[in-house]
């Protein structure tokens, strides 16, 4: 066997040139960035699902339905809870303003429509009103509407985003109290 001289280095692995190493590093970095984006997307999806669940539970607890009116397109989007509160089949959406007005009690329709129009045409940024709806099964229920009017820089109303709250039980209690007070007043007189 041949003896190795004292100053000779042992045989080493083949040398990779700098360009090839940079390409491998870039590929590894791209894979890591892609995995990071996927993880962030999964986290965002979970957060959105949790927010949607919280909104649904909150709407249920408060008997609150959410709506968004696009005034320029005459389109309305109702939350699933609002659709349910009105008594419509799941997945139903109103056909613009006419769809909303059709749900209102005939005795409240003109007043509610005029108030909405007045708020939108003016400079109001909020609106608040109450009226009755008539569900498809004929049941009449009281709703309270509270909304924000979104305007452009010139003051023109573009959208109305708000909630409808089922206040029927409160209205029934108010009527009972008024009836009892009336009965007591009649006894006193």
mmCIF file of C-alpha atoms in Angstrom, residues 39-57 59:
data_model
loop_
_atom_site.group_PDB
_atom_site.id
_atom_site.type_symbol
_atom_site.label_atom_id
_atom_site.label_comp_id
_atom_site.label_asym_id
_atom_site.label_seq_id
_atom_site.Cartn_x
_atom_site.Cartn_y
_atom_site.Cartn_z
ATOM 1 C CA UNK A 39 -50.501 27.488 7.053
ATOM 2 C CA UNK A 40 -51.538 31.157 7.165
ATOM 3 C CA UNK A 41 -54.485 30.426 4.846
ATOM 4 C CA UNK A 42 -55.591 27.549 7.109
ATOM 5 C CA UNK A 43 -55.367 29.823 10.157
ATOM 6 C CA UNK A 44 -57.368 32.531 8.395
ATOM 7 C CA UNK A 45 -60.014 29.988 7.353
ATOM 8 C CA UNK A 46 -60.366 28.743 10.931
ATOM 9 C CA UNK A 47 -60.630 32.316 12.211
ATOM 10 C CA UNK A 48 -63.332 33.106 9.626
ATOM 11 C CA UNK A 49 -65.283 29.982 10.571
ATOM 12 C CA UNK A 50 -65.093 30.935 14.237
ATOM 13 C CA UNK A 51 -66.252 34.491 13.484
ATOM 14 C CA UNK A 52 -69.170 33.194 11.409
ATOM 15 C CA UNK A 53 -70.136 30.826 14.217
ATOM 16 C CA UNK A 54 -70.004 33.666 16.775
ATOM 17 C CA UNK A 55 -72.163 35.849 14.519
ATOM 18 C CA UNK A 56 -74.714 33.074 14.059
ATOM 19 C CA UNK A 57 -74.907 32.361 17.808
ATOM 20 C CA UNK A 59 -77.964 36.585 16.072
#
